[in-house]
């Protein structure tokens, strides 16, 4: 058994009315999007970083910049799929995700997010855990300035 931890955070882009907020590959229409060159899906970015923690191959940075800035690929699912290529003989067995934000409300979308992530990782949705908190407003995320995701992945 091996584990990896990942984190990602982005500020809200309150002036962008064309971009859609995505978390875990799921759209949150009517909510402000996150700033970033890509779709800024902090959940998928944190999972990507956690997989990189297992493989030792950093995807977010030079690899994602090439995909995004040179090839125009802004879909964070592609970055995660790239990270999964380096697992070699390892298989993910569980993903635990903690999201901190004041808004949007995460709970109503958890089943859809779990299925989206499970499909990406070739897991069942019961192998994905998602929790959400406002952190009682003690951080910038809990005060509504952006969203943070922390992830632990397990593989064998």
mmCIF file with all atom_site columns, C-alpha atoms in Angstrom, residues 22-90:
data_model
loop_
_atom_site.group_PDB
_atom_site.id
_atom_site.type_symbol
_atom_site.label_atom_id
_atom_site.label_alt_id
_atom_site.label_comp_id
_atom_site.label_asym_id
_atom_site.label_entity_id
_atom_site.label_seq_id
_atom_site.pdbx_PDB_ins_code
_atom_site.Cartn_x
_atom_site.Cartn_y
_atom_site.Cartn_z
_atom_site.occupancy
_atom_site.B_iso_or_equiv
_atom_site.pdbx_formal_charge
_atom_site.auth_seq_id
_atom_site.auth_comp_id
_atom_site.auth_asym_id
_atom_site.auth_atom_id
_atom_site.pdbx_PDB_model_num
ATOM 1  C CA . UNK A 1 22 ? -15.978 22.983 -12.265 1.00 0.00 ? 22 UNK A CA 1
ATOM 2  C CA . UNK A 1 23 ? -15.167 20.801 -9.283  1.00 0.00 ? 23 UNK A CA 1
ATOM 3  C CA . UNK A 1 24 ? -14.342 17.133 -9.689  1.00 0.00 ? 24 UNK A CA 1
ATOM 4  C CA . UNK A 1 25 ? -15.271 17.402 -13.353 1.00 0.00 ? 25 UNK A CA 1
ATOM 5  C CA . UNK A 1 26 ? -18.803 18.587 -12.472 1.00 0.00 ? 26 UNK A CA 1
ATOM 6  C CA . UNK A 1 27 ? -20.200 21.958 -13.553 1.00 0.00 ? 27 UNK A CA 1
ATOM 7  C CA . UNK A 1 28 ? -21.641 24.331 -10.958 1.00 0.00 ? 28 UNK A CA 1
ATOM 8  C CA . UNK A 1 29 ? -23.683 26.691 -13.155 1.00 0.00 ? 29 UNK A CA 1
ATOM 9  C CA . UNK A 1 30 ? -24.491 30.117 -11.777 1.00 0.00 ? 30 UNK A CA 1
ATOM 10 C CA . UNK A 1 31 ? -21.455 30.130 -9.489  1.00 0.00 ? 31 UNK A CA 1
ATOM 11 C CA . UNK A 1 32 ? -18.340 32.265 -10.030 1.00 0.00 ? 32 UNK A CA 1
ATOM 12 C CA . UNK A 1 33 ? -15.511 30.375 -11.751 1.00 0.00 ? 33 UNK A CA 1
ATOM 13 C CA . UNK A 1 34 ? -11.984 30.026 -10.449 1.00 0.00 ? 34 UNK A CA 1
ATOM 14 C CA . UNK A 1 35 ? -8.996  31.934 -11.856 1.00 0.00 ? 35 UNK A CA 1
ATOM 15 C CA . UNK A 1 36 ? -6.493  29.910 -13.822 1.00 0.00 ? 36 UNK A CA 1
ATOM 16 C CA . UNK A 1 37 ? -5.198  29.166 -17.300 1.00 0.00 ? 37 UNK A CA 1
ATOM 17 C CA . UNK A 1 38 ? -7.117  25.890 -17.302 1.00 0.00 ? 38 UNK A CA 1
ATOM 18 C CA . UNK A 1 39 ? -10.640 25.247 -16.019 1.00 0.00 ? 39 UNK A CA 1
ATOM 19 C CA . UNK A 1 40 ? -9.004  25.593 -12.542 1.00 0.00 ? 40 UNK A CA 1
ATOM 20 C CA . UNK A 1 41 ? -10.756 22.492 -11.178 1.00 0.00 ? 41 UNK A CA 1
ATOM 21 C CA . UNK A 1 42 ? -9.069  22.448 -7.756  1.00 0.00 ? 42 UNK A CA 1
ATOM 22 C CA . UNK A 1 43 ? -10.415 18.976 -6.952  1.00 0.00 ? 43 UNK A CA 1
ATOM 23 C CA . UNK A 1 44 ? -8.936  17.353 -10.064 1.00 0.00 ? 44 UNK A CA 1
ATOM 24 C CA . UNK A 1 45 ? -5.726  19.355 -9.612  1.00 0.00 ? 45 UNK A CA 1
ATOM 25 C CA . UNK A 1 46 ? -5.381  18.121 -6.018  1.00 0.00 ? 46 UNK A CA 1
ATOM 26 C CA . UNK A 1 47 ? -5.985  14.527 -7.152  1.00 0.00 ? 47 UNK A CA 1
ATOM 27 C CA . UNK A 1 48 ? -3.384  15.007 -9.883  1.00 0.00 ? 48 UNK A CA 1
ATOM 28 C CA . UNK A 1 49 ? -0.901  16.277 -7.295  1.00 0.00 ? 49 UNK A CA 1
ATOM 29 C CA . UNK A 1 50 ? -1.670  13.310 -5.008  1.00 0.00 ? 50 UNK A CA 1
ATOM 30 C CA . UNK A 1 51 ? -1.028  10.867 -7.872  1.00 0.00 ? 51 UNK A CA 1
ATOM 31 C CA . UNK A 1 52 ? 2.213   12.752 -8.551  1.00 0.00 ? 52 UNK A CA 1
ATOM 32 C CA . UNK A 1 53 ? 3.078   12.139 -4.898  1.00 0.00 ? 53 UNK A CA 1
ATOM 33 C CA . UNK A 1 54 ? 2.929   8.413  -5.609  1.00 0.00 ? 54 UNK A CA 1
ATOM 34 C CA . UNK A 1 55 ? 4.695   8.412  -8.966  1.00 0.00 ? 55 UNK A CA 1
ATOM 35 C CA . UNK A 1 56 ? 7.224   11.178 -8.356  1.00 0.00 ? 56 UNK A CA 1
ATOM 36 C CA . UNK A 1 57 ? 6.304   12.697 -11.738 1.00 0.00 ? 57 UNK A CA 1
ATOM 37 C CA . UNK A 1 58 ? 4.975   16.248 -11.390 1.00 0.00 ? 58 UNK A CA 1
ATOM 38 C CA . UNK A 1 59 ? 2.240   16.959 -13.907 1.00 0.00 ? 59 UNK A CA 1
ATOM 39 C CA . UNK A 1 60 ? 0.991   20.342 -12.712 1.00 0.00 ? 60 UNK A CA 1
ATOM 40 C CA . UNK A 1 61 ? 3.688   22.729 -13.812 1.00 0.00 ? 61 UNK A CA 1
ATOM 41 C CA . UNK A 1 62 ? 5.723   22.119 -16.943 1.00 0.00 ? 62 UNK A CA 1
ATOM 42 C CA . UNK A 1 63 ? 3.568   19.256 -18.297 1.00 0.00 ? 63 UNK A CA 1
ATOM 43 C CA . UNK A 1 64 ? 0.208   20.968 -17.714 1.00 0.00 ? 64 UNK A CA 1
ATOM 44 C CA . UNK A 1 65 ? 1.613   24.280 -18.971 1.00 0.00 ? 65 UNK A CA 1
ATOM 45 C CA . UNK A 1 66 ? 2.605   22.588 -22.223 1.00 0.00 ? 66 UNK A CA 1
ATOM 46 C CA . UNK A 1 67 ? -0.837  20.998 -22.551 1.00 0.00 ? 67 UNK A CA 1
ATOM 47 C CA . UNK A 1 68 ? -2.657  24.218 -21.660 1.00 0.00 ? 68 UNK A CA 1
ATOM 48 C CA . UNK A 1 69 ? -0.551  27.047 -23.026 1.00 0.00 ? 69 UNK A CA 1
ATOM 49 C CA . UNK A 1 70 ? 0.917   25.337 -26.092 1.00 0.00 ? 70 UNK A CA 1
ATOM 50 C CA . UNK A 1 71 ? -1.848  22.892 -27.042 1.00 0.00 ? 71 UNK A CA 1
ATOM 51 C CA . UNK A 1 72 ? -4.861  24.800 -25.701 1.00 0.00 ? 72 UNK A CA 1
ATOM 52 C CA . UNK A 1 73 ? -6.039  21.931 -23.463 1.00 0.00 ? 73 UNK A CA 1
ATOM 53 C CA . UNK A 1 74 ? -7.804  23.492 -20.481 1.00 0.00 ? 74 UNK A CA 1
ATOM 54 C CA . UNK A 1 75 ? -9.730  20.416 -19.283 1.00 0.00 ? 75 UNK A CA 1
ATOM 55 C CA . UNK A 1 76 ? -8.218  19.271 -15.974 1.00 0.00 ? 76 UNK A CA 1
ATOM 56 C CA . UNK A 1 77 ? -9.393  15.720 -16.651 1.00 0.00 ? 77 UNK A CA 1
ATOM 57 C CA . UNK A 1 78 ? -6.623  15.524 -19.267 1.00 0.00 ? 78 UNK A CA 1
ATOM 58 C CA . UNK A 1 79 ? -3.992  16.499 -16.666 1.00 0.00 ? 79 UNK A CA 1
ATOM 59 C CA . UNK A 1 80 ? -5.238  13.792 -14.309 1.00 0.00 ? 80 UNK A CA 1
ATOM 60 C CA . UNK A 1 81 ? -5.225  11.224 -17.111 1.00 0.00 ? 81 UNK A CA 1
ATOM 61 C CA . UNK A 1 82 ? -1.625  12.206 -17.856 1.00 0.00 ? 82 UNK A CA 1
ATOM 62 C CA . UNK A 1 83 ? -0.659  11.662 -14.193 1.00 0.00 ? 83 UNK A CA 1
ATOM 63 C CA . UNK A 1 84 ? -2.320  8.228  -14.174 1.00 0.00 ? 84 UNK A CA 1
ATOM 64 C CA . UNK A 1 85 ? -0.051  7.070  -17.026 1.00 0.00 ? 85 UNK A CA 1
ATOM 65 C CA . UNK A 1 86 ? 2.885   7.006  -14.601 1.00 0.00 ? 86 UNK A CA 1
ATOM 66 C CA . UNK A 1 87 ? 1.288   4.671  -12.041 1.00 0.00 ? 87 UNK A CA 1
ATOM 67 C CA . UNK A 1 88 ? 2.785   1.726  -13.964 1.00 0.00 ? 88 UNK A CA 1
ATOM 68 C CA . UNK A 1 89 ? 1.794   -1.449 -12.070 1.00 0.00 ? 89 UNK A CA 1
ATOM 69 C CA . UNK A 1 90 ? -0.003  0.396  -9.247  1.00 0.00 ? 90 UNK A CA 1
#
